[in-house]
């Protein structure tokens, strides 16, 4: 057991998988010599050399195309798209090529690759460097979508993603890079498509993802002091989605609250609410409720950004009010 | 007949192009390879002519993009590439797929949306893929597959394999960002990849010259990436074959990427929906007189190949196309079992438990 930052967990995860399989290669902008703009890949170039850790030009299409072509010919590439916002300039490769080619070719090719990216807000970077875009990926058939909330999950889910035979979009949250957690020693390999119950609850179930998870946990602690026993589930993986764990918990508590950083429309929580409504409606004691960023681009000023993204206080008051009504 | 075995009759050259600007590869092509090139082109021509007829009968649905008139390029690479090399084609990829030896029934079946299709009817005309034969896919978003070819070449380089990736694309592709990203990265990483621009003078319906800052959309950009400017007669199967061999050898021997611009002309419109009326009659006529298969047949005969041998190649191709058509028509439509398969590598499509 050791204290590790989320940032250092990324480097440890990549190291673990590159040591595990010589076909794992890594490419992206500033990932080698510079150790990544978020310093999440420090030391990898020195350890694995320039054949396996490749700095690229600012060419997001070429980065993802190279990863795709390498994956279909026997390698297991890890590609970095520095900020998730940049997916907008290479979305053809993600949504049209990587996601669809297994299906279109009747399974002739598969794509064991991972695209990691810095996702999410809270760092005052403004509207083009702060978006949570995991729901873009979730909307495309053929992509697996993962977003860890803590250092241990970074390693375990990343390993599962690299070893998975399908393309995985791995959303690291920029606002979590400096957060710390206890991480077990040795190899860690987790399972995609498994949500984690972080706190059981009797009155309500809060479902959260990535940076919203620690906020949901803190909110649940405050709610407990006020007499509301709210459980917390970390979704961890949007595709595949562990609906069984969520349906079980929500059926037991009768109330669902999602906490989403994405702008309101078509966020992952909307899909979850729809599943819950269809499949455990009769267990509900009240309407499912979504706590999200409003449907606006993220502003830059700290005062404004803090108002936009769900805060611990907003989670607490929203749930408290809903439970009292 | 004035030409000798060593000096085949020189073609007049592609219409409207200064012959002095064309790349003249060294060497000559032996008769057995010439016969193979002729056979390739004839098969492509007859296959696509039949495919067109089947559109008219509404047996091929959706859209389809023919490369009638452009066959010499795909044929040349089909013969010059080695087993294990990778082909990346576009939505205009019937010829490039057949060139690697894919079954005509499989390709025809795919066009008709039948079970015998090489993709079980899930890809269609624009996405032909036959991995066993090195056809790594046909891609329908302009430019994307140039970047994907980079990855296949990188993989070969990383594993120390002597494979080459070849990406075919049209003149319109030279104006999209992925083209430039790909050339740059290929040059910087010295990847074993050959980029083949089939310049048929039109990006869809618009003359390429009207929307491009340079006269030769690919060749004039090569210097920006430290590559040789190679403009070749894309209707001359011999010149194409020798140029292909040069580029493939260079890539295979660690010499890095090449960019080839092959000048050609499509006899038909951009797609099924396009009669091609935006093209001047004189231009169409001039290129029709410079048809790669007609030219090549004359050259082979001039070289002493018997007409009967060429006729036999044509007849065999006719038979193959007929067999493929009969097989495809007889094949059932794909069933519901295929619909939900192959989203994931395990064959399934489940996204939740």
XYZ file of C-alpha atoms in Angstrom:
678
model
C 0.000 0.000 0.000
C 1.285 3.430 -0.889
C -0.090 6.933 -1.250
C -0.202 7.778 -4.921
C -1.562 10.707 -6.882
C -4.025 10.111 -9.697
C -1.351 11.612 -11.976
C 1.336 9.147 -10.878
C -1.179 6.324 -11.126
C -1.452 7.019 -14.850
C 2.282 6.574 -15.346
C 2.251 3.461 -13.178
C -0.648 2.022 -15.176
C 1.076 2.582 -18.514
C 4.315 1.165 -17.104
C 2.524 -1.923 -15.819
C 0.942 -2.611 -19.208
C 4.068 -1.893 -21.250
C 5.984 -4.311 -19.060
C 3.190 -6.858 -19.359
C 3.062 -6.873 -23.171
C 5.805 -5.844 -25.637
C 3.129 -5.048 -28.229
C 1.885 -2.149 -26.131
C 3.105 1.146 -27.611
C 2.292 4.703 -26.661
C 1.986 7.857 -28.748
C 0.808 11.416 -28.392
C 1.792 15.064 -28.219
C 4.494 15.839 -25.625
C 4.033 12.438 -23.976
C 7.686 11.393 -24.164
C 10.393 14.015 -23.705
C 8.111 16.373 -21.826
C 6.420 13.668 -19.749
C 2.974 14.924 -20.714
C 1.476 18.374 -20.252
C -0.151 17.103 -17.057
C 3.074 15.285 -16.081
C 1.142 12.037 -16.064
C 3.632 10.202 -18.314
C 6.936 11.229 -16.744
C 9.728 8.668 -17.061
C 8.106 6.452 -19.691
C 10.370 7.544 -22.553
C 13.468 6.931 -20.458
C 12.167 3.539 -19.379
C 10.816 2.165 -22.650
C 12.671 4.134 -25.316
C 11.575 6.119 -28.346
C 10.384 3.080 -30.305
C 7.612 2.438 -27.789
C 6.970 5.937 -26.467
C 6.574 8.217 -29.456
C 6.198 11.976 -29.467
C 3.990 13.134 -32.304
C 3.342 16.419 -34.058
C 0.103 18.276 -33.305
C -1.830 15.952 -35.590
C -4.721 14.390 -33.730
C -6.075 12.635 -36.816
C -2.693 11.095 -37.518
C -2.348 10.044 -33.873
C -5.644 8.177 -33.843
C -5.253 6.829 -37.378
C -1.824 5.488 -36.492
C -3.252 3.880 -33.363
C -6.058 2.307 -35.384
C -3.786 0.960 -38.113
C -1.364 -0.381 -35.532
C -4.171 -2.055 -33.583
C -5.529 -3.819 -36.664
C -2.074 -5.202 -37.449
C -1.109 -6.704 -34.118
C -0.084 -3.944 -31.732
C -1.913 -2.648 -28.659
C -1.495 1.094 -28.914
C -2.226 3.672 -26.259
C -2.940 7.055 -27.837
C -3.169 10.287 -25.920
C -5.443 13.129 -26.955
C -4.160 15.835 -24.664
C -7.469 17.535 -23.878
C -10.754 15.727 -24.501
C -12.003 18.876 -26.230
C -9.570 18.047 -29.048
C -11.646 15.023 -29.978
C -13.615 17.492 -32.057
C -10.748 17.664 -34.581
C -10.334 13.894 -34.880
C -13.825 12.604 -34.216
C -13.939 11.000 -37.676
C -11.281 8.542 -36.570
C -13.112 7.818 -33.323
C -16.706 7.671 -34.447
C -16.518 6.650 -38.094
C -13.401 4.541 -38.308
C -12.355 2.975 -34.994
C -15.862 2.446 -33.670
C -17.483 1.045 -36.800
C -14.888 -1.009 -38.633
C -15.320 -4.230 -36.686
C -19.031 -4.210 -37.461
C -18.710 -3.059 -41.072
C -16.181 -5.780 -41.842
C -18.247 -8.497 -40.176
C -15.541 -8.936 -37.564
C -12.555 -9.229 -39.902
C -10.693 -6.659 -37.857
C -10.687 -5.656 -34.213
C -9.140 -2.735 -32.425
C -7.403 -3.424 -29.114
C -6.490 0.168 -28.406
C -6.929 2.729 -25.663
C -7.385 6.443 -26.200
C -6.615 8.332 -23.015
C -7.557 11.933 -22.615
C -7.715 14.724 -20.043
C -11.413 15.356 -19.529
C -13.487 17.700 -17.414
C -13.411 21.109 -15.812
C -12.579 22.915 -12.616
C -9.190 24.241 -13.719
C -10.407 27.597 -15.122
C -9.298 26.684 -18.632
C -12.438 27.991 -20.356
C -14.904 26.405 -22.721
C -12.441 24.690 -25.091
C -10.248 22.968 -22.512
C -12.738 21.944 -19.834
C -15.545 19.915 -21.361
C -16.760 16.577 -20.137
C -17.299 14.696 -23.374
C -17.770 11.135 -22.200
C -21.366 11.273 -23.416
C -20.147 12.020 -26.960
C -18.337 8.692 -26.875
C -21.205 6.909 -25.188
C -23.488 7.838 -28.087
C -21.390 5.935 -30.650
C -21.885 2.166 -30.992
C -18.550 0.346 -30.883
C -16.730 2.316 -28.209
C -16.154 1.334 -24.602
C -16.111 4.300 -22.251
C -14.332 4.438 -18.916
C -13.764 7.293 -16.438
C -11.954 6.479 -13.166
C -12.406 8.526 -9.994
C -9.358 7.477 -7.963
C -5.748 6.308 -8.340
C -6.415 2.598 -7.781
C -9.144 2.593 -10.410
C -6.880 4.473 -12.792
C -4.484 1.533 -12.725
C -6.978 -1.308 -12.598
C -9.368 0.016 -15.213
C -6.533 1.144 -17.466
C -5.055 -2.350 -17.386
C -8.448 -3.823 -18.204
C -8.772 -1.348 -21.068
C -5.379 -2.169 -22.564
C -6.050 -5.914 -22.322
C -9.536 -5.569 -23.776
C -9.862 -6.519 -27.472
C -12.017 -3.460 -28.249
C -11.385 0.280 -28.436
C -11.661 1.979 -25.058
C -12.034 5.691 -24.488
C -10.283 6.315 -21.176
C -11.277 9.651 -19.685
C -8.908 10.875 -17.008
C -10.255 13.824 -15.068
C -7.935 16.803 -15.139
C -9.282 18.049 -11.839
C -8.311 14.793 -10.133
C -4.664 14.539 -11.266
C -3.338 15.913 -7.970
C -5.746 13.941 -5.784
C -4.280 11.118 -3.715
C -5.332 7.666 -2.667
C -4.033 4.478 -1.098
C -2.991 2.100 -3.854
C -2.151 -1.590 -3.334
C 1.287 -2.842 -4.324
C 1.824 -5.129 -7.265
C -0.126 -5.639 -10.461
C -3.698 -4.319 -10.487
C -6.147 -5.449 -13.149
C -9.812 -4.566 -12.766
C -12.912 -5.357 -14.846
C -14.681 -3.081 -17.319
C -18.421 -2.741 -16.871
C -18.429 -2.991 -13.101
C -19.853 -0.179 -11.036
C -18.708 0.108 -7.442
C -20.906 0.730 -4.422
C -18.797 3.139 -2.378
C -21.358 3.677 0.330
C -24.507 1.690 0.882
C -27.582 3.750 1.615
C -31.091 3.145 2.845
C -32.909 6.272 1.686
C -31.431 7.263 -1.652
C -28.849 6.258 -4.235
C -26.451 8.803 -5.706
C -24.772 7.705 -8.927
C -21.686 9.653 -9.983
C -18.709 9.526 -12.322
C -15.091 10.712 -12.199
C -14.667 14.038 -10.362
C -18.296 13.989 -9.255
C -17.620 10.846 -7.212
C -15.645 12.467 -4.372
C -18.236 15.256 -4.316
C -21.050 12.732 -4.078
C -19.260 10.933 -1.243
C -18.759 14.196 0.650
C -22.388 15.139 0.032
C -23.558 11.774 1.363
C -21.575 12.342 4.555
C -23.266 15.708 5.072
C -26.673 14.234 4.267
C -26.077 11.511 6.846
C -25.524 14.193 9.489
C -28.901 15.586 8.503
C -30.647 12.270 8.782
C -30.669 11.174 5.143
C -28.972 7.863 4.469
C -27.754 8.207 0.871
C -25.625 5.577 -0.810
C -23.062 6.338 -3.513
C -22.254 4.345 -6.643
C -19.216 5.102 -8.793
C -20.326 4.142 -12.318
C -16.660 3.881 -13.501
C -17.609 2.490 -16.904
C -20.395 3.883 -19.086
C -19.930 1.236 -21.773
C -20.267 -1.526 -20.823
C -22.709 -0.275 -18.212
C -23.276 -2.193 -14.994
C -27.030 -1.708 -14.829
C -27.520 -4.626 -12.443
C -25.664 -2.970 -9.575
C -27.463 0.313 -10.141
C -30.929 -1.254 -10.494
C -30.354 -3.323 -7.358
C -29.360 -0.326 -5.242
C -32.065 1.966 -6.607
C -34.710 -0.733 -6.102
C -33.622 -0.967 -2.466
C -33.616 2.779 -1.724
C -36.421 3.874 -4.033
C -34.678 7.126 -5.016
C -32.112 7.870 -7.743
C -29.954 10.972 -8.049
C -27.330 11.270 -10.770
C -24.437 13.714 -10.482
C -23.061 14.614 -13.893
C -20.435 17.120 -14.951
C -21.598 17.075 -18.567
C -23.996 19.731 -19.839
C -27.598 18.766 -19.276
C -28.880 17.394 -22.570
C -28.254 13.722 -23.273
C -25.844 13.296 -20.398
C -25.191 9.726 -19.282
C -27.577 10.201 -16.405
C -30.463 10.595 -18.848
C -29.848 7.092 -20.142
C -29.605 5.804 -16.598
C -32.858 7.468 -15.569
C -34.537 5.951 -18.604
C -33.302 2.467 -17.703
C -34.432 2.876 -14.098
C -37.826 4.208 -15.211
C -38.350 1.285 -17.554
C -37.061 -1.461 -15.332
C -37.692 -0.592 -11.692
C -40.427 2.011 -11.831
C -42.526 0.200 -9.266
C -39.740 0.381 -6.704
C -39.400 4.147 -6.940
C -40.632 6.336 -4.090
C -40.135 9.562 -6.027
C -38.944 10.887 -9.367
C -35.359 10.239 -10.412
C -33.450 13.493 -10.395
C -30.432 14.652 -12.381
C -27.887 17.073 -10.945
C -25.822 18.382 -13.863
C -23.931 21.298 -15.271
C -26.490 23.574 -16.952
C -26.723 23.348 -20.724
C -24.079 26.017 -21.310
C -20.423 26.088 -22.390
C -18.166 26.187 -19.352
C -17.077 29.699 -18.372
C -13.506 30.537 -17.442
C -13.782 32.698 -14.285
C -13.508 30.613 -11.130
C -16.632 32.175 -9.639
C -18.665 31.253 -12.728
C -17.208 27.789 -13.273
C -17.898 26.886 -9.643
C -21.538 27.847 -10.127
C -21.819 25.718 -13.248
C -20.362 22.379 -12.177
C -22.306 20.472 -9.485
C -20.834 21.308 -6.096
C -21.061 19.371 -2.863
C -23.433 21.996 -1.562
C -25.696 21.789 -4.628
C -25.792 17.998 -4.383
C -26.709 18.182 -0.696
C -29.411 20.815 -1.038
C -30.944 19.241 -4.143
C -31.222 15.839 -2.521
C -32.350 17.238 0.832
C -35.101 19.244 -0.805
C -36.231 16.335 -2.949
C -36.325 13.952 -0.016
C -38.346 16.365 2.109
C -40.979 17.076 -0.520
C 4.314 -2.808 -87.430
C 7.473 -0.865 -86.651
C 7.982 -1.543 -82.939
C 10.376 -4.207 -81.761
C 10.337 -6.384 -78.694
C 12.513 -3.856 -76.847
C 10.661 -0.781 -77.988
C 6.909 -1.013 -77.587
C 4.959 1.644 -79.409
C 5.131 4.771 -77.286
C 1.691 6.097 -76.321
C 0.931 9.628 -77.283
C 0.666 10.459 -73.582
C -2.198 11.500 -71.354
C -4.295 14.313 -72.841
C -3.471 17.829 -71.703
C -0.323 16.854 -69.819
C 3.173 17.921 -70.806
C 5.001 14.603 -71.305
C 8.219 16.194 -70.056
C 6.699 16.445 -66.574
C 5.977 12.738 -66.341
C 8.101 10.355 -64.332
C 9.843 7.799 -66.570
C 10.720 4.848 -64.371
C 13.737 2.777 -65.320
C 13.522 -0.823 -66.469
C 11.058 -2.736 -68.548
C 8.184 -5.100 -67.813
C 8.391 -8.740 -68.857
C 5.618 -10.266 -70.909
C 4.277 -12.597 -68.176
C 3.809 -9.596 -65.899
C 2.273 -7.637 -68.743
C -0.219 -10.424 -69.266
C -0.999 -10.391 -65.573
C -1.535 -6.629 -65.697
C -3.798 -7.011 -68.718
C -5.757 -9.727 -66.957
C -6.162 -7.566 -63.845
C -7.430 -4.583 -65.811
C -9.824 -6.656 -67.887
C -11.295 -8.284 -64.786
C -11.803 -4.904 -63.141
C -13.377 -3.403 -66.246
C -15.751 -6.279 -66.844
C -16.654 -6.547 -63.173
C -17.504 -2.861 -62.837
C -19.340 -2.772 -66.162
C -21.523 -5.594 -64.861
C -21.915 -3.829 -61.528
C -23.195 -0.784 -63.404
C -25.726 -2.921 -65.254
C -26.884 -4.347 -61.950
C -27.419 -0.833 -60.553
C -29.655 -0.161 -63.521
C -31.618 -3.286 -62.636
C -31.824 -1.955 -59.054
C -30.077 -5.026 -57.748
C -27.295 -2.862 -56.324
C -28.884 -0.414 -53.887
C -27.540 2.773 -52.370
C -24.555 4.206 -54.154
C -21.446 2.941 -55.849
C -18.316 4.552 -57.229
C -16.702 3.032 -60.291
C -13.106 3.357 -61.395
C -13.755 2.621 -65.061
C -10.828 4.108 -66.956
C -8.539 4.138 -63.916
C -7.765 0.425 -63.820
C -4.047 0.608 -64.626
C -3.224 2.052 -61.207
C -4.924 -0.613 -59.091
C -3.713 -3.345 -61.444
C -0.104 -2.173 -61.291
C -0.046 -2.131 -57.510
C -1.924 -5.411 -57.355
C 0.898 -7.049 -59.290
C 3.761 -5.119 -57.688
C 2.725 -5.600 -54.047
C 3.782 -8.688 -52.137
C 1.743 -11.022 -50.024
C 1.559 -9.460 -46.596
C 1.542 -5.886 -47.863
C -1.409 -3.779 -46.808
C -3.947 -2.107 -49.103
C -6.000 0.851 -47.850
C -8.598 1.870 -50.393
C -11.372 4.425 -50.693
C -15.079 4.151 -51.340
C -13.960 3.767 -54.964
C -12.287 0.488 -54.074
C -13.724 -2.361 -56.121
C -10.663 -2.527 -58.367
C -8.139 -2.302 -55.534
C -9.861 -5.131 -53.700
C -10.033 -7.390 -56.750
C -6.385 -6.527 -57.469
C -5.291 -8.373 -54.319
C -7.108 -11.530 -55.358
C -10.418 -11.189 -53.557
C -13.195 -13.416 -54.802
C -15.446 -11.780 -57.381
C -18.431 -13.527 -55.834
C -17.582 -12.035 -52.452
C -17.281 -8.526 -53.851
C -20.334 -8.830 -56.113
C -22.334 -10.309 -53.253
C -21.390 -7.357 -51.080
C -22.581 -4.901 -53.724
C -25.894 -6.764 -53.893
C -26.211 -6.959 -50.100
C -26.232 -10.736 -50.006
C -25.002 -13.345 -47.523
C -22.120 -14.331 -49.775
C -20.750 -10.781 -49.590
C -17.224 -10.430 -48.294
C -18.675 -8.413 -45.374
C -21.935 -10.349 -45.076
C -23.708 -7.294 -46.442
C -22.719 -5.104 -43.483
C -20.263 -2.887 -45.298
C -21.382 -2.523 -48.865
C -19.659 -1.104 -51.913
C -17.789 1.611 -50.025
C -16.209 -0.556 -47.320
C -14.764 -3.605 -49.073
C -12.288 -5.379 -46.818
C -10.494 -8.694 -47.164
C -7.894 -8.934 -44.449
C -6.702 -12.382 -45.500
C -5.549 -10.847 -48.771
C -4.133 -7.709 -47.210
C -7.085 -5.492 -48.082
C -7.308 -3.658 -44.764
C -10.399 -1.778 -45.687
C -12.083 0.731 -47.955
C -12.820 4.003 -46.241
C -15.586 6.389 -47.149
C -14.570 9.531 -45.294
C -12.038 11.346 -47.456
C -8.520 11.242 -46.057
C -9.056 9.044 -43.004
C -7.371 5.945 -44.331
C -4.107 7.752 -45.024
C -3.729 8.124 -41.288
C -4.713 4.501 -40.724
C -2.139 3.324 -43.255
C 0.436 5.122 -41.107
C -0.410 2.786 -38.267
C -0.086 -0.373 -40.332
C 3.278 0.869 -41.582
C 4.336 1.771 -38.049
C 3.373 -1.695 -36.888
C 5.505 -3.284 -39.632
C 8.416 -1.013 -38.764
C 8.092 -1.718 -35.027
C 7.998 -5.477 -35.527
C 10.792 -5.464 -38.087
C 8.545 -6.908 -40.801
C 9.246 -6.079 -44.448
C 5.668 -5.110 -45.170
C 4.530 -1.981 -46.938
C 1.232 -0.157 -46.564
C -0.266 1.415 -49.674
C -3.021 4.017 -49.489
C -4.960 4.935 -52.625
C -6.952 8.149 -52.784
C -8.351 10.709 -55.183
C -7.189 14.203 -56.056
C -9.804 15.730 -53.769
C -8.076 14.172 -50.761
C -5.049 16.416 -51.209
C -7.018 19.338 -49.815
C -8.077 17.756 -46.539
C -6.050 18.004 -43.357
C -5.566 14.277 -42.864
C -3.537 14.154 -46.100
C -1.033 16.647 -44.754
C -0.906 15.163 -41.259
C -0.211 11.767 -42.797
C 2.542 12.859 -45.149
C 4.296 14.759 -42.409
C 4.214 11.970 -39.849
C 5.163 9.341 -42.440
C 8.179 11.406 -43.423
C 9.221 12.186 -39.850
C 8.935 8.523 -38.772
C 10.285 7.267 -42.119
C 7.420 4.818 -42.389
C 7.115 2.091 -45.063
C 4.061 3.564 -46.708
C 3.214 4.535 -50.288
C 0.588 7.208 -50.913
C -1.007 6.896 -54.333
C -3.048 9.834 -55.577
C -5.301 8.844 -58.446
C -5.827 12.220 -60.028
C -8.873 11.815 -62.247
C -9.174 15.607 -62.514
C -12.424 15.974 -60.607
C -13.218 16.085 -56.901
C -16.715 14.754 -57.169
C -18.259 17.301 -59.596
C -15.715 20.120 -59.384
C -12.532 20.345 -61.496
C -9.663 19.840 -59.048
C -7.773 22.757 -60.611
C -10.566 25.136 -59.655
C -10.142 24.424 -55.942
C -6.425 23.701 -55.601
C -3.572 26.201 -55.336
C -1.141 24.129 -57.402
C -1.420 22.422 -60.789
C -0.499 18.947 -59.601
C -2.413 18.506 -56.359
C -0.215 15.755 -54.911
C 3.105 16.008 -56.734
C 3.429 19.742 -56.150
C 2.934 19.233 -52.413
C 5.568 16.492 -52.048
C 8.452 18.887 -51.492
C 6.708 20.288 -48.416
C 7.364 16.921 -46.784
C 10.851 16.371 -48.169
C 9.560 13.832 -50.711
C 10.278 13.506 -54.426
C 7.682 14.916 -56.786
C 6.411 11.961 -58.813
C 3.876 12.531 -61.575
C 3.182 9.430 -63.613
C 0.944 8.420 -66.484
C -1.737 6.539 -64.618
C -3.163 5.041 -67.788
C 0.134 3.401 -68.736
C 0.169 0.088 -66.876
C 3.899 -0.415 -67.468
C 4.880 3.010 -66.180
C 2.570 2.499 -63.193
C 3.986 -0.945 -62.445
C 7.595 0.219 -62.551
C 6.804 3.282 -60.467
C 4.984 1.099 -57.951
C 7.984 -1.236 -57.738
C 10.342 1.685 -57.103
C 8.213 3.055 -54.277
C 7.528 -0.356 -52.718
C 11.221 -1.276 -52.821
C 12.188 2.013 -51.248
C 9.689 1.538 -48.431
C 10.612 -2.114 -47.900
C 14.296 -1.262 -47.668
C 13.866 1.410 -45.023
C 13.849 4.349 -47.429
C 10.602 5.741 -46.076
C 7.413 6.936 -47.717
C 6.623 7.956 -51.282
C 3.894 10.088 -52.754
C 2.861 9.205 -56.300
C 0.448 11.249 -58.365
C -1.014 9.145 -61.169
C -2.832 11.121 -63.859
C -5.931 9.373 -65.083
C -9.593 9.911 -65.870
C -12.768 8.229 -64.812
C -14.931 7.243 -67.748
C -18.110 7.548 -65.719
C -19.453 10.028 -63.206
C -18.452 10.383 -59.569
C -21.070 7.978 -58.342
C -24.141 6.135 -59.454
C -26.155 9.347 -59.277
C -23.808 11.342 -61.513
C -23.879 11.265 -65.344
C -20.759 13.453 -65.417
C -22.282 16.137 -67.671
C -20.060 18.868 -66.169
C -17.117 17.616 -68.185
C -16.326 19.061 -71.645
C -17.102 16.650 -74.489
C -13.687 17.109 -76.067
C -11.974 16.206 -72.802
C -14.073 13.094 -72.375
C -13.381 12.063 -75.963
C -9.637 12.641 -75.685
C -9.391 10.486 -72.585
C -11.659 7.848 -74.040
C -9.130 7.524 -76.848
C -6.467 7.099 -74.177
C -8.159 4.171 -72.449
C -5.630 2.134 -70.448
C -6.920 -1.259 -71.572
C -7.186 -0.384 -75.275
C -3.701 1.127 -75.126
C -2.264 -1.883 -73.386
C -3.824 -4.400 -75.700
C -2.250 -2.600 -78.671
C 1.088 -2.508 -76.930
C 1.028 -6.226 -76.133
C 0.046 -7.108 -79.670
C 2.802 -4.864 -80.974
C 5.177 -6.717 -78.728
C 4.176 -9.991 -80.318
C 1.547 -11.325 -77.931
C -1.068 -13.308 -79.873
C -4.525 -11.767 -80.111
C -5.965 -15.173 -79.289
C -4.189 -15.187 -75.922
C -5.632 -11.787 -75.075
C -9.063 -12.900 -76.246
C -8.811 -15.906 -73.958
C -8.062 -13.632 -71.001
C -11.136 -11.564 -71.847
C -13.329 -14.634 -72.196
C -12.161 -16.043 -68.878
C -12.938 -12.721 -67.213
C -16.379 -12.703 -68.809
C -16.994 -16.151 -67.370
C -15.764 -15.127 -63.916
C -18.033 -12.088 -63.869
C -20.996 -14.172 -64.991
C -20.319 -16.789 -62.317
C -19.990 -14.103 -59.642
C -23.253 -12.520 -60.784
C -25.132 -15.824 -60.747
C -23.698 -16.710 -57.338
C -24.520 -13.329 -55.861
C -28.064 -13.291 -57.223
C -28.648 -16.777 -55.845
C -27.299 -15.921 -52.414
C -29.944 -15.088 -49.796
C -30.216 -11.746 -48.053
C -28.366 -11.736 -44.737
C -30.505 -12.795 -41.808
C -31.304 -11.161 -38.503
C -28.526 -13.169 -36.845
C -25.984 -10.985 -38.652
C -27.570 -7.682 -37.632
C -26.485 -7.710 -33.997
C -23.094 -9.336 -34.478
C -19.541 -7.978 -34.535
C -19.832 -4.666 -32.752
C -17.229 -6.111 -30.379
C -14.314 -8.434 -30.981
C -16.134 -11.250 -29.165
C -18.787 -11.109 -31.881
C -21.461 -9.546 -29.728
C -23.043 -6.129 -29.376
C -24.040 -5.976 -25.716
C -23.443 -2.660 -23.959
C -24.905 -3.496 -20.547
C -25.475 -6.336 -18.142
